[in-house]
Short mmCIF file of C-alpha atoms and ligand atoms in Angstrom, two decimals:
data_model
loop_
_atom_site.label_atom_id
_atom_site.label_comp_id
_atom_site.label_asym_id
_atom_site.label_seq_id
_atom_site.Cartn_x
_atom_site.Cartn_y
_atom_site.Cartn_z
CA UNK A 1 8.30 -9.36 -26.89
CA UNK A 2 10.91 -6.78 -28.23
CA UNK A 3 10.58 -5.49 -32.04
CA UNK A 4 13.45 -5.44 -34.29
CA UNK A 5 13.78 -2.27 -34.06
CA UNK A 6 12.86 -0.98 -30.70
CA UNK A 7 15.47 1.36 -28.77
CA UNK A 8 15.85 0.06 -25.20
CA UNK A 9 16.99 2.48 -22.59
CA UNK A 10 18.85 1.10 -19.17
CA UNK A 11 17.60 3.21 -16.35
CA UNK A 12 20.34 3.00 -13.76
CA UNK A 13 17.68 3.67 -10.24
CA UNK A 14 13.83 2.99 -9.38
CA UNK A 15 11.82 3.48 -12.49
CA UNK A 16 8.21 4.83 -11.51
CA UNK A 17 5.61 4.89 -13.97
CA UNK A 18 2.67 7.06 -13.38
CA UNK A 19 3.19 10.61 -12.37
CA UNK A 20 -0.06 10.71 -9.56
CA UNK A 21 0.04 11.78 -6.26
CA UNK A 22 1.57 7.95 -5.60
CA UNK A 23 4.38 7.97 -8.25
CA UNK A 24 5.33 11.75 -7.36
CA UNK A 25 5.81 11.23 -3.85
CA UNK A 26 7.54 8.11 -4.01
CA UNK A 27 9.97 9.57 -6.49
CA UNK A 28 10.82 12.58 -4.40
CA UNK A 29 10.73 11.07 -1.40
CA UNK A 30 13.80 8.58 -3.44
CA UNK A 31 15.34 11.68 -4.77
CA UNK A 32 15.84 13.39 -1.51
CA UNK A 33 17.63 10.39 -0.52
CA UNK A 34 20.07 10.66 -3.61
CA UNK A 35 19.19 8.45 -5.63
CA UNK A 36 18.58 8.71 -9.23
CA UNK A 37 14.80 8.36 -10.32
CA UNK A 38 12.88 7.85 -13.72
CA UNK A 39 9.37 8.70 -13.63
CA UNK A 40 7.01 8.36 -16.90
CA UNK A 41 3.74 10.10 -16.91
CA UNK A 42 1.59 9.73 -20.14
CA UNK A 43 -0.02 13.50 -19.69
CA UNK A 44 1.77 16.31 -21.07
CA UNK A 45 0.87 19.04 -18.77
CA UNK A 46 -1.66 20.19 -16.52
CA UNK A 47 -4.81 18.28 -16.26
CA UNK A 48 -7.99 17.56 -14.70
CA UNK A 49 -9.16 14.62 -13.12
CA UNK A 50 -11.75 12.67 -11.49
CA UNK A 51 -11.57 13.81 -8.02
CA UNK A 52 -13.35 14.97 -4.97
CA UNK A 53 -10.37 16.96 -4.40
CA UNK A 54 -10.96 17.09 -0.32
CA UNK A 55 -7.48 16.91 1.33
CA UNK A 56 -8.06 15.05 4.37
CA UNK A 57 -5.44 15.57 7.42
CA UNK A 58 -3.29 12.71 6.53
CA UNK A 59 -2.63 14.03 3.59
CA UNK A 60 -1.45 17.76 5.09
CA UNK A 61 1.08 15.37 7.04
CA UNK A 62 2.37 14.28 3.88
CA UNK A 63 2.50 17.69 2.29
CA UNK A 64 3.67 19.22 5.49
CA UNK A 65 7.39 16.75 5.46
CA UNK A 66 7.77 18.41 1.86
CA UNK A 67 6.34 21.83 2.45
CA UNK A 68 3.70 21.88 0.21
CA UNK A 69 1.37 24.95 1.43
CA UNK A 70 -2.66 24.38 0.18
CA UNK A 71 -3.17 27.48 1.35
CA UNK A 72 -0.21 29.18 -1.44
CA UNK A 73 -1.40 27.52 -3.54
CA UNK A 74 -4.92 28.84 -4.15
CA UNK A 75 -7.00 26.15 -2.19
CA UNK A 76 -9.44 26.25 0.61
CA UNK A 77 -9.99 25.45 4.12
CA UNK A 78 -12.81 23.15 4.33
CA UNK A 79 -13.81 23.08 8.37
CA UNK A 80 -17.15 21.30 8.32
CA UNK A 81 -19.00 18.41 6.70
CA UNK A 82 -22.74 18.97 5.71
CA UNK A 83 -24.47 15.73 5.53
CA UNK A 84 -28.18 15.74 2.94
CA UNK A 85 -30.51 13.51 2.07
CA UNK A 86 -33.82 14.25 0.56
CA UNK A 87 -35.32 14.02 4.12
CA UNK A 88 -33.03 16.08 6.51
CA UNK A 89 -29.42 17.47 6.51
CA UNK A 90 -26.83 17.56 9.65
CA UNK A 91 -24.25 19.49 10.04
CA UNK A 92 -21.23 18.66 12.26
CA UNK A 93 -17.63 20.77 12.32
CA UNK A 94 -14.95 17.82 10.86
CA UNK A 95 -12.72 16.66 13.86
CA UNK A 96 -9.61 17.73 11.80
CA UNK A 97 -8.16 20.32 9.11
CA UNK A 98 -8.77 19.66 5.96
CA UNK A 99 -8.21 21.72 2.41
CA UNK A 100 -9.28 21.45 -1.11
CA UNK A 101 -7.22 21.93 -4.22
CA UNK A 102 -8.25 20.65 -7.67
CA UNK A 103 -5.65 17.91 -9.01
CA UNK A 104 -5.08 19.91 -11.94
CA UNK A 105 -2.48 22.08 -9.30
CA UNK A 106 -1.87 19.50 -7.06
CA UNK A 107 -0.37 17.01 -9.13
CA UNK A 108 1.70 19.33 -11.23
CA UNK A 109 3.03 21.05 -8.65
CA UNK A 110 4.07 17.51 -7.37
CA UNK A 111 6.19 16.80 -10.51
CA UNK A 112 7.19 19.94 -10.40
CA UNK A 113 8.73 19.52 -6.89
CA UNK A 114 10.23 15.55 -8.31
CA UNK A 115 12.20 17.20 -11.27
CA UNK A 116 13.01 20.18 -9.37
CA UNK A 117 14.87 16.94 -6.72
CA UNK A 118 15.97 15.46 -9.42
CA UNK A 119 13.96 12.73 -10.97
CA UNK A 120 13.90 12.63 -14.29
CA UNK A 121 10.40 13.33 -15.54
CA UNK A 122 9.14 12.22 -18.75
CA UNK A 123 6.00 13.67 -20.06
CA UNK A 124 3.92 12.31 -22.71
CA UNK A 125 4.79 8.38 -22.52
CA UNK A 126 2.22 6.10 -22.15
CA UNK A 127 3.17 2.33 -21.45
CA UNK A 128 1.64 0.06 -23.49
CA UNK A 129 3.66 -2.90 -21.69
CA UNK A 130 5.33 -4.12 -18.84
CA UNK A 131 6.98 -7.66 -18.35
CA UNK A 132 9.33 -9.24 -16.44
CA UNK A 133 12.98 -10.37 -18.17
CA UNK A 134 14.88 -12.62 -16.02
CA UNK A 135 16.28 -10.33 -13.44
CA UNK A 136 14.76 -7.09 -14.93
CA UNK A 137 11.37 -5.36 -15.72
CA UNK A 138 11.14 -3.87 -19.27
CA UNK A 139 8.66 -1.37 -20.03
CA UNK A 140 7.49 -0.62 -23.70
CA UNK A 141 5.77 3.02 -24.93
CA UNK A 142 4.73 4.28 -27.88
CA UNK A 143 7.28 4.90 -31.05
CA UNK A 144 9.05 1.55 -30.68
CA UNK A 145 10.82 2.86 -27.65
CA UNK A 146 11.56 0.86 -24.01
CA UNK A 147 13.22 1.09 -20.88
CA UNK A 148 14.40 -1.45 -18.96
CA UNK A 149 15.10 -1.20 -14.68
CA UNK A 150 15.97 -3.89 -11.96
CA UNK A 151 13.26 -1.80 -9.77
CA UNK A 152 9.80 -0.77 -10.92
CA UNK A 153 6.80 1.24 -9.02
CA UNK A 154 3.86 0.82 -10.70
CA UNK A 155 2.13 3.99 -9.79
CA UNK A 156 -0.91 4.11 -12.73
CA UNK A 157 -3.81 4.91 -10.73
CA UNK A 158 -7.04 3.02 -10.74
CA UNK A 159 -7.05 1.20 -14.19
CA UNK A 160 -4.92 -1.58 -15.17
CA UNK A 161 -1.87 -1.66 -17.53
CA UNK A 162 -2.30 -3.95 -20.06
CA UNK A 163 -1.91 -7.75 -19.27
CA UNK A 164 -1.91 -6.64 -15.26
CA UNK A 165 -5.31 -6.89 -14.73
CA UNK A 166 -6.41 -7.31 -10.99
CA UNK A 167 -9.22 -8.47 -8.95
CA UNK A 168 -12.12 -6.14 -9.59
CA UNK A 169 -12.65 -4.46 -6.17
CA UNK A 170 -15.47 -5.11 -3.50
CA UNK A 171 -17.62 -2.83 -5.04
CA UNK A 172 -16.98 -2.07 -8.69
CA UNK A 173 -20.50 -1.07 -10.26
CA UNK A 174 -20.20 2.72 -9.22
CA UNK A 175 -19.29 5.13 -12.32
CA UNK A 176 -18.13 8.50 -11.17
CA UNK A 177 -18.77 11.91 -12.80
CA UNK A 178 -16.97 15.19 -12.14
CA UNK A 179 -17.87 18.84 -13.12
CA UNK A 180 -17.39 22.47 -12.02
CA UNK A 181 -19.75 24.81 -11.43
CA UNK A 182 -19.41 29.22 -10.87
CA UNK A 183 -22.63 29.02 -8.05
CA UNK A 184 -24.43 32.06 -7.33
CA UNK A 185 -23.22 34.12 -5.06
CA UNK A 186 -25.79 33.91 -2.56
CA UNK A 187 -25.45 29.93 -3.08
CA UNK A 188 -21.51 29.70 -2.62
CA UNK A 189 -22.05 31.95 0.21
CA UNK A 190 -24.01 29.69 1.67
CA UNK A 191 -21.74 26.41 1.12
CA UNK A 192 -19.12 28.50 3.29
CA UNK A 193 -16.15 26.42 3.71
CA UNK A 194 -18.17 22.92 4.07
CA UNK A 195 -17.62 19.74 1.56
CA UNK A 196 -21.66 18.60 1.36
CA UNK A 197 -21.92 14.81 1.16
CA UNK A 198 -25.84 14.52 -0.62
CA UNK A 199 -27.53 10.96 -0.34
CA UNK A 200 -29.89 9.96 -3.54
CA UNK A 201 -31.11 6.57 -4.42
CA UNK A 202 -28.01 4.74 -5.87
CA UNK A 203 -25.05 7.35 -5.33
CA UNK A 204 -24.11 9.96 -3.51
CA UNK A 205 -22.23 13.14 -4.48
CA UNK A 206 -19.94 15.68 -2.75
CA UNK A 207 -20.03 19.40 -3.31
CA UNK A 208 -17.28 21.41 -1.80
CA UNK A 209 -15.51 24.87 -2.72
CA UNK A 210 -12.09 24.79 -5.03
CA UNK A 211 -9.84 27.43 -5.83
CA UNK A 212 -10.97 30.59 -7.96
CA UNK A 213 -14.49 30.92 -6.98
CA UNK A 214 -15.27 27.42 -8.57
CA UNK A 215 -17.01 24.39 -7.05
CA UNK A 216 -16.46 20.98 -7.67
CA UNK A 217 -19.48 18.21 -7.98
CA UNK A 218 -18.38 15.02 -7.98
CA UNK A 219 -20.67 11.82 -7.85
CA UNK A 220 -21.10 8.21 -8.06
CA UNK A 221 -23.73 6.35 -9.28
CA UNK A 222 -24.62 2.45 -9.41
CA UNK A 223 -24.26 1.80 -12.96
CA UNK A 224 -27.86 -0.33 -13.51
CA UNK A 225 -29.46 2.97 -12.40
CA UNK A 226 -27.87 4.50 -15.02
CA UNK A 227 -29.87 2.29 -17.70
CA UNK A 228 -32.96 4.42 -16.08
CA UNK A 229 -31.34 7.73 -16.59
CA UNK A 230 -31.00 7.93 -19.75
CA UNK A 231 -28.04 9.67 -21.66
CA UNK A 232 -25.46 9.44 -19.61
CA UNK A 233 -24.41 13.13 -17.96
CA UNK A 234 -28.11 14.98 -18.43
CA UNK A 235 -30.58 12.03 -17.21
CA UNK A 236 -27.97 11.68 -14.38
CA UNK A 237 -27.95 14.99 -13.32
CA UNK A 238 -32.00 15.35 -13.70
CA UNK A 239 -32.36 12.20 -11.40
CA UNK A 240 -30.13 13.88 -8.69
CA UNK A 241 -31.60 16.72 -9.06
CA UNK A 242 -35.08 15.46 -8.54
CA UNK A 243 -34.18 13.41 -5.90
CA UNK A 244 -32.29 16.32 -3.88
CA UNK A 245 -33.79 19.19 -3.32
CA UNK A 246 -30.95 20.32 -1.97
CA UNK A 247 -28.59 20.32 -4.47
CA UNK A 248 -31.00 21.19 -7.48
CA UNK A 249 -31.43 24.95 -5.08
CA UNK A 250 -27.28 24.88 -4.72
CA UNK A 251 -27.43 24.10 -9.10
CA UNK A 252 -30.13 26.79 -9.29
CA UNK A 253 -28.65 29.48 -11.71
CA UNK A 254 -25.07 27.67 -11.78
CA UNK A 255 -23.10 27.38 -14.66
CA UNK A 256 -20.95 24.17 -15.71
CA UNK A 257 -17.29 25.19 -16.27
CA UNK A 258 -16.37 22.29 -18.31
CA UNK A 259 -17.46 20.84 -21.72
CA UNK A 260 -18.50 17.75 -20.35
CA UNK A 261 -18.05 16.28 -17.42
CA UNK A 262 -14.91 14.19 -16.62
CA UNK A 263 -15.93 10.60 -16.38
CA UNK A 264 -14.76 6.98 -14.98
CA UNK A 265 -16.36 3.45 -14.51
CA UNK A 266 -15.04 0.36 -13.53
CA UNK A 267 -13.37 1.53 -10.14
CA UNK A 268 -12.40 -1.01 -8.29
CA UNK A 269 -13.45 0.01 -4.93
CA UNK A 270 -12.27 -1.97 -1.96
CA UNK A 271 -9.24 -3.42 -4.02
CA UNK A 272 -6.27 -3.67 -1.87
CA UNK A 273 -3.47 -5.38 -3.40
CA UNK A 274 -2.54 -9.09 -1.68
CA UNK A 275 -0.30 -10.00 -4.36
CA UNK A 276 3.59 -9.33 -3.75
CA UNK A 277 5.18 -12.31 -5.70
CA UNK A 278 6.27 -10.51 -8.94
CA UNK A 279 8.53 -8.25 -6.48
CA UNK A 280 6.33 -4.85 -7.91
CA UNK A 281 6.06 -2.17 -5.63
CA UNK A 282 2.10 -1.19 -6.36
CA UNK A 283 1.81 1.89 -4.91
CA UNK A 284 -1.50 4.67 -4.70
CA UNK A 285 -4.59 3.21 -6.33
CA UNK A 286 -2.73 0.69 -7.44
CA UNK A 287 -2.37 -0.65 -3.97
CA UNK A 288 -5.47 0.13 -2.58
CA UNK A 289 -9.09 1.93 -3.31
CA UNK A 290 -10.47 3.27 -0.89
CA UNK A 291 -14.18 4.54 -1.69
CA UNK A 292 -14.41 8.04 -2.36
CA UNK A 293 -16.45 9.11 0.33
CA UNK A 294 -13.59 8.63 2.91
CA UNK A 295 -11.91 11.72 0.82
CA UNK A 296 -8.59 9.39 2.24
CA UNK A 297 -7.63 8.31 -1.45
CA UNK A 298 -4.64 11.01 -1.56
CA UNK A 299 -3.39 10.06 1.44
CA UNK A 300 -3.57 6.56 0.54
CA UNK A 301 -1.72 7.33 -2.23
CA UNK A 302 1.19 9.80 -0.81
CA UNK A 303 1.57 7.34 1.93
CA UNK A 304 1.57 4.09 -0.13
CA UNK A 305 4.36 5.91 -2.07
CA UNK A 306 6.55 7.59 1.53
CA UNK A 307 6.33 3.87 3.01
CA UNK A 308 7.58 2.04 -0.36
CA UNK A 309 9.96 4.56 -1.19
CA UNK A 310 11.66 3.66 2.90
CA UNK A 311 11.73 0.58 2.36
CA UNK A 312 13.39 0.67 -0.58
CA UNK A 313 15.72 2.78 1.06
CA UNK A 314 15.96 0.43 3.89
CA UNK A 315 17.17 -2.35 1.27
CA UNK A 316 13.94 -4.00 2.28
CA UNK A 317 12.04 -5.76 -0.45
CA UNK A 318 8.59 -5.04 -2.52
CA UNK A 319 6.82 -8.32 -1.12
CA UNK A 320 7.58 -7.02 2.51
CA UNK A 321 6.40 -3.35 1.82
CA UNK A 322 3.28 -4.64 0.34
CA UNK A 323 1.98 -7.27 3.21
CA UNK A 324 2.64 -4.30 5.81
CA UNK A 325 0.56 -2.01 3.49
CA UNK A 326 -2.01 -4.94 3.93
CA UNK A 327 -2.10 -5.04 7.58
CA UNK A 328 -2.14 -1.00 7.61
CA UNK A 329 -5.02 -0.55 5.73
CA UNK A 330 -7.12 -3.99 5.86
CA UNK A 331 -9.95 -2.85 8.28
CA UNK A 332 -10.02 0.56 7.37
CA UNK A 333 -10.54 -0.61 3.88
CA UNK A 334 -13.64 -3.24 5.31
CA UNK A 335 -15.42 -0.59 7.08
CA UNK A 336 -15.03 1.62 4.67
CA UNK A 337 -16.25 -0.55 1.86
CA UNK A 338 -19.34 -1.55 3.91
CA UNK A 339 -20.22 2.10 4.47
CA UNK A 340 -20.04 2.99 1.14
CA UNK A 341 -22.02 0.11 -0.06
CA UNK A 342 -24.24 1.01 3.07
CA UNK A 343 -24.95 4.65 1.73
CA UNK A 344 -25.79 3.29 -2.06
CA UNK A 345 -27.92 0.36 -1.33
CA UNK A 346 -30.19 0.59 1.44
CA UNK A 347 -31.94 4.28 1.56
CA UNK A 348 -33.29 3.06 4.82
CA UNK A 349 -30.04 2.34 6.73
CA UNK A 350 -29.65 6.72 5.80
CA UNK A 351 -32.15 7.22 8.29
CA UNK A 352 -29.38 5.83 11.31
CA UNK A 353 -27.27 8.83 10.09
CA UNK A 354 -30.06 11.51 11.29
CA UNK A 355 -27.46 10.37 14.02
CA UNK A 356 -24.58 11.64 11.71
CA UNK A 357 -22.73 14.65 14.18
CA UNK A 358 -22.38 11.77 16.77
CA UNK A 359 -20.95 9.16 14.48
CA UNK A 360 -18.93 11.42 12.72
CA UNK A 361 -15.97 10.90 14.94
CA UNK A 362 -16.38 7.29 14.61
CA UNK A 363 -16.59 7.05 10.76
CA UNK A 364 -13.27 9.33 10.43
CA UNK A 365 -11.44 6.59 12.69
CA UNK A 366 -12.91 3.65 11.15
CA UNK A 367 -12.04 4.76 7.58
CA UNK A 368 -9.21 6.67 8.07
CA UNK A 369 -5.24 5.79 7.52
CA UNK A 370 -4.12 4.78 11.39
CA UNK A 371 -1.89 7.06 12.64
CA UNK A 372 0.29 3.74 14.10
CA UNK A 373 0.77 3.71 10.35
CA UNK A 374 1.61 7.00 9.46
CA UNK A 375 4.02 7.21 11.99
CA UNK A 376 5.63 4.10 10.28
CA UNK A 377 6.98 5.91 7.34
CA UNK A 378 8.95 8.89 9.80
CA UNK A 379 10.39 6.07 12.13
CA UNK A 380 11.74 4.33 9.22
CA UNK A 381 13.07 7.34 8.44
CA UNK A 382 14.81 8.27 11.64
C1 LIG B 401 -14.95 9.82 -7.94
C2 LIG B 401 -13.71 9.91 -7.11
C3 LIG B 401 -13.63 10.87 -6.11
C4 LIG B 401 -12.50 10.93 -5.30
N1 LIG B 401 -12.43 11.90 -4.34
C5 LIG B 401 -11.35 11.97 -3.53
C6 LIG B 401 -11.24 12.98 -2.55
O1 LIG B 401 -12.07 13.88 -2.45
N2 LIG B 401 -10.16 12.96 -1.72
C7 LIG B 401 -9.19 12.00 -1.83
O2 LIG B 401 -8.23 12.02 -1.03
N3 LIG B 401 -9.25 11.04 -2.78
C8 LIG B 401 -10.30 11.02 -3.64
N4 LIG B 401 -10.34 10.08 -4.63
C9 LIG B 401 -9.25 9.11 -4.75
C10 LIG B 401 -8.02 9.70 -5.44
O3 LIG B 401 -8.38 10.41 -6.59
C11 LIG B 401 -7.06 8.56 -5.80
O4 LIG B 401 -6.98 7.65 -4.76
C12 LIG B 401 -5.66 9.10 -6.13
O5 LIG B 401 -5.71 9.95 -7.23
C13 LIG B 401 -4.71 7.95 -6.42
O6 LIG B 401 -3.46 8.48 -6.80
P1 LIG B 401 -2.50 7.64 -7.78
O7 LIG B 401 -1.26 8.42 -7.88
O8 LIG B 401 -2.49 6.23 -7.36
O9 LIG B 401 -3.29 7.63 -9.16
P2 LIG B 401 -3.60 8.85 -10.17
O10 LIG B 401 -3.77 10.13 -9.45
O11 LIG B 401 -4.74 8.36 -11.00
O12 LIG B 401 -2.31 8.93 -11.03
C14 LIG B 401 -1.94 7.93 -11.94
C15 LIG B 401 -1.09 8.57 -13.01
O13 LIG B 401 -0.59 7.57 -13.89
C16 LIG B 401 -0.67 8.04 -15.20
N5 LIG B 401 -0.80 6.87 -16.08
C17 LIG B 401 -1.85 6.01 -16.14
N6 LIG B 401 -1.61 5.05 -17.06
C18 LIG B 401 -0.39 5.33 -17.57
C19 LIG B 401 0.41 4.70 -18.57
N7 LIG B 401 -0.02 3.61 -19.22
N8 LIG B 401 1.63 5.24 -18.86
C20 LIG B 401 2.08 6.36 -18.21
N9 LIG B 401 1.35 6.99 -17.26
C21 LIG B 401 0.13 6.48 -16.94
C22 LIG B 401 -1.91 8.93 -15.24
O14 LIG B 401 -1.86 9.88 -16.29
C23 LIG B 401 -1.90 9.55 -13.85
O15 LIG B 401 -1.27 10.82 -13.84
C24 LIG B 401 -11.45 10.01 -5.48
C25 LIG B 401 -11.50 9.07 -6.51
C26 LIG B 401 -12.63 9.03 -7.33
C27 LIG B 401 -12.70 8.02 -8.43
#
């Protein structure tokens, strides 16, 4: 309901709230095509976030149609995947190129790209509200202030806006926990340029390189074991540690480069969005979640945005974006939710990946955005 006094702005084009990978690329990819774009993103600058921060090959594509360059922007080539448990560790070379960039450049130099096209970026507004008025969506923020548009992405990430709740994922009991780490040098050495997945009992983490010298460890946990573990960040980290040798000799001598670690629960994992009535174009994690493991979540997200923003263009309509979305991603999303619910809850079923260089190629095309798909978006296009 509008207040008395609140000051409603008319946005003439797409209004896209969230300023993610998702909301960015949708908005430029608008832009480019002339049209005017609003974008509201509640953080005021440069950020971190909770992220494994592997680029995966579908997202280069992506980053390739708008010449974003990894590489100039301080990341690193990651060119093999290092699979530990407490029992063994494989090593396989990954079947494509991938990168890794922390979020805290990626998605700024995303917006910066948007405004630099055009959009008009707002910084600092966080919605508290979104409804539908008759033939309009109306969006409230903070200081009595709204915005009304005939066209809305809803581009928030993984938690819901207020009164938009939705269903809570296939597997939603994981809570995730990021920190970086300066190794030693004889220990990032020895990491080279591989993202290390590491198996313990309920979670698994991934270690891989960022820019500057600086790791990232990034892990999921099954939140009942973390009634065993004690307070929340230290008894997690000691039961990793104890349960992976591995990573407690990569730790050895390492020190944390944040306060405390970034933190997020309630993920729903699996979630991909069915719903199209309401005429919303839910785009990035809003559309779908894929588990983290997959490292595909970016390119879920740039894509979700490139294929809603052409069918915009197209003068198509939200509900037919979002069932093709569906049918893009709906076994990729299965298998992937079974493997990741594979890795936390049966130890045993980790033995079958002693097998992991041969499956390897299997997993990436089983979890993986099709490239049928990916095409999609540059056909539309042409
Ligand atoms: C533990 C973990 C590890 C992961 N590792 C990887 C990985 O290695 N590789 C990979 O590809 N993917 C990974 N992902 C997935 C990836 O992070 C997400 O899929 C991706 O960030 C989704 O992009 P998005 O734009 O939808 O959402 P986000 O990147 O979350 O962006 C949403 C934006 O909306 C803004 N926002 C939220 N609420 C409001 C509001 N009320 N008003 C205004 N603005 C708002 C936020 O500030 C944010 O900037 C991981 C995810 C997790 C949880």
């Amino acid at each position: 309901m509008r207040g008395p006094s609140e000051i409603v702005t008319r946005t003439e084009g797409p209004l896209i709230l969230g300023g993610g990978l998702a909301g960015s690329m949708a908005a430029l990819e608008l832009a480019r095509a002339g049209r005017s774009v609003t974008l509201l993103e509640k953080s005021t600058g440069p950020h971190d976030k909770v992220c494994g921060e592997f680029l995966s090959r579908e997202s280069l594509l992506y980053f390739e149609r708008h010449r974003i360059d990894p590489g100039a922007l301080g990341g690193m080539p990651i060119d093999t995947v290092r699979l530990v448990t407490s029992k063994f560790s494989r090593e396989s070379a990954l079947p494509f190129a991938a990168w890794s960039l922390t979020r805290r450049t990626l998605d700024e130099e995303m917006l910066r790209l948007a405004a630099q096209s055009g959009v008009q970026v707002v910084r600092g507004t966080c919605v508290t509200a979104l409804e539908r008025q008759r033939d309009r969506w109306s969006v409230s923020f903070q200081n009595d202030e709204a915005m009304q548009a005939d066209n809305l992405f809803l581009a928030t990430g993984k938690h819901n806006l207020p009164g938009w709740t939705r269903p809570a994922g296939r597997q939603s009991d994981l809570v995730a926990f990021k920190m970086y780490y300066r190794l030693t040098a004889r220990q990032h050495q020895e990491l080279g340029r591989a993202v290390e997945l590491v198996l313990f009992p309920g979670g698994y983490a991934g270690l891989q390189p960022v820019e500057n010298g600086v790791v990232n460890l990034c892990l999921l946990i099954q939140s009942n074991h973390l009634k065993h573990t004690g307070a929340p960040w230290a008894g997690v980290l000691q039961h990793v540690l104890r349960h992976s040798p591995h990573l407690e000799k990569r730790l050895g001598g390492a020190a944390p480069l944040l306060q405390k670690p970034l933190a997020a629960s309630r993920i729903p994992y699996g979630h991909l969005e069915t719903r199209q009535e309401d005429g919303l174009w839910r785009i990035g994690d809003q559309a779908a979640v894929i588990p983290s493991f997959c490292g595909d979540g970016m390119a879920i997200a740039l894509h979700s945005g490139a294929l809603a923003a052409a069918h915009f263009l197209q003068g198509s309509s939200a509900p037919v974006y979002q069932i093709r979305l569906y049918h893009q991603l709906r076994r990729r999303m299965g298998a992937a939710t079974r493997l990741s619910q594979v890795l936390v809850g049966f130890p045993l079923a980790a033995q079958l990946l002693r097998l992991f260089p041969y499956l390897l190629p299997a997993i990436a095309l089983m979890t993986r955005i099709p490239n049928k798909a990916l095409a999609a978006v540059e056909r539309m296009e042409g």
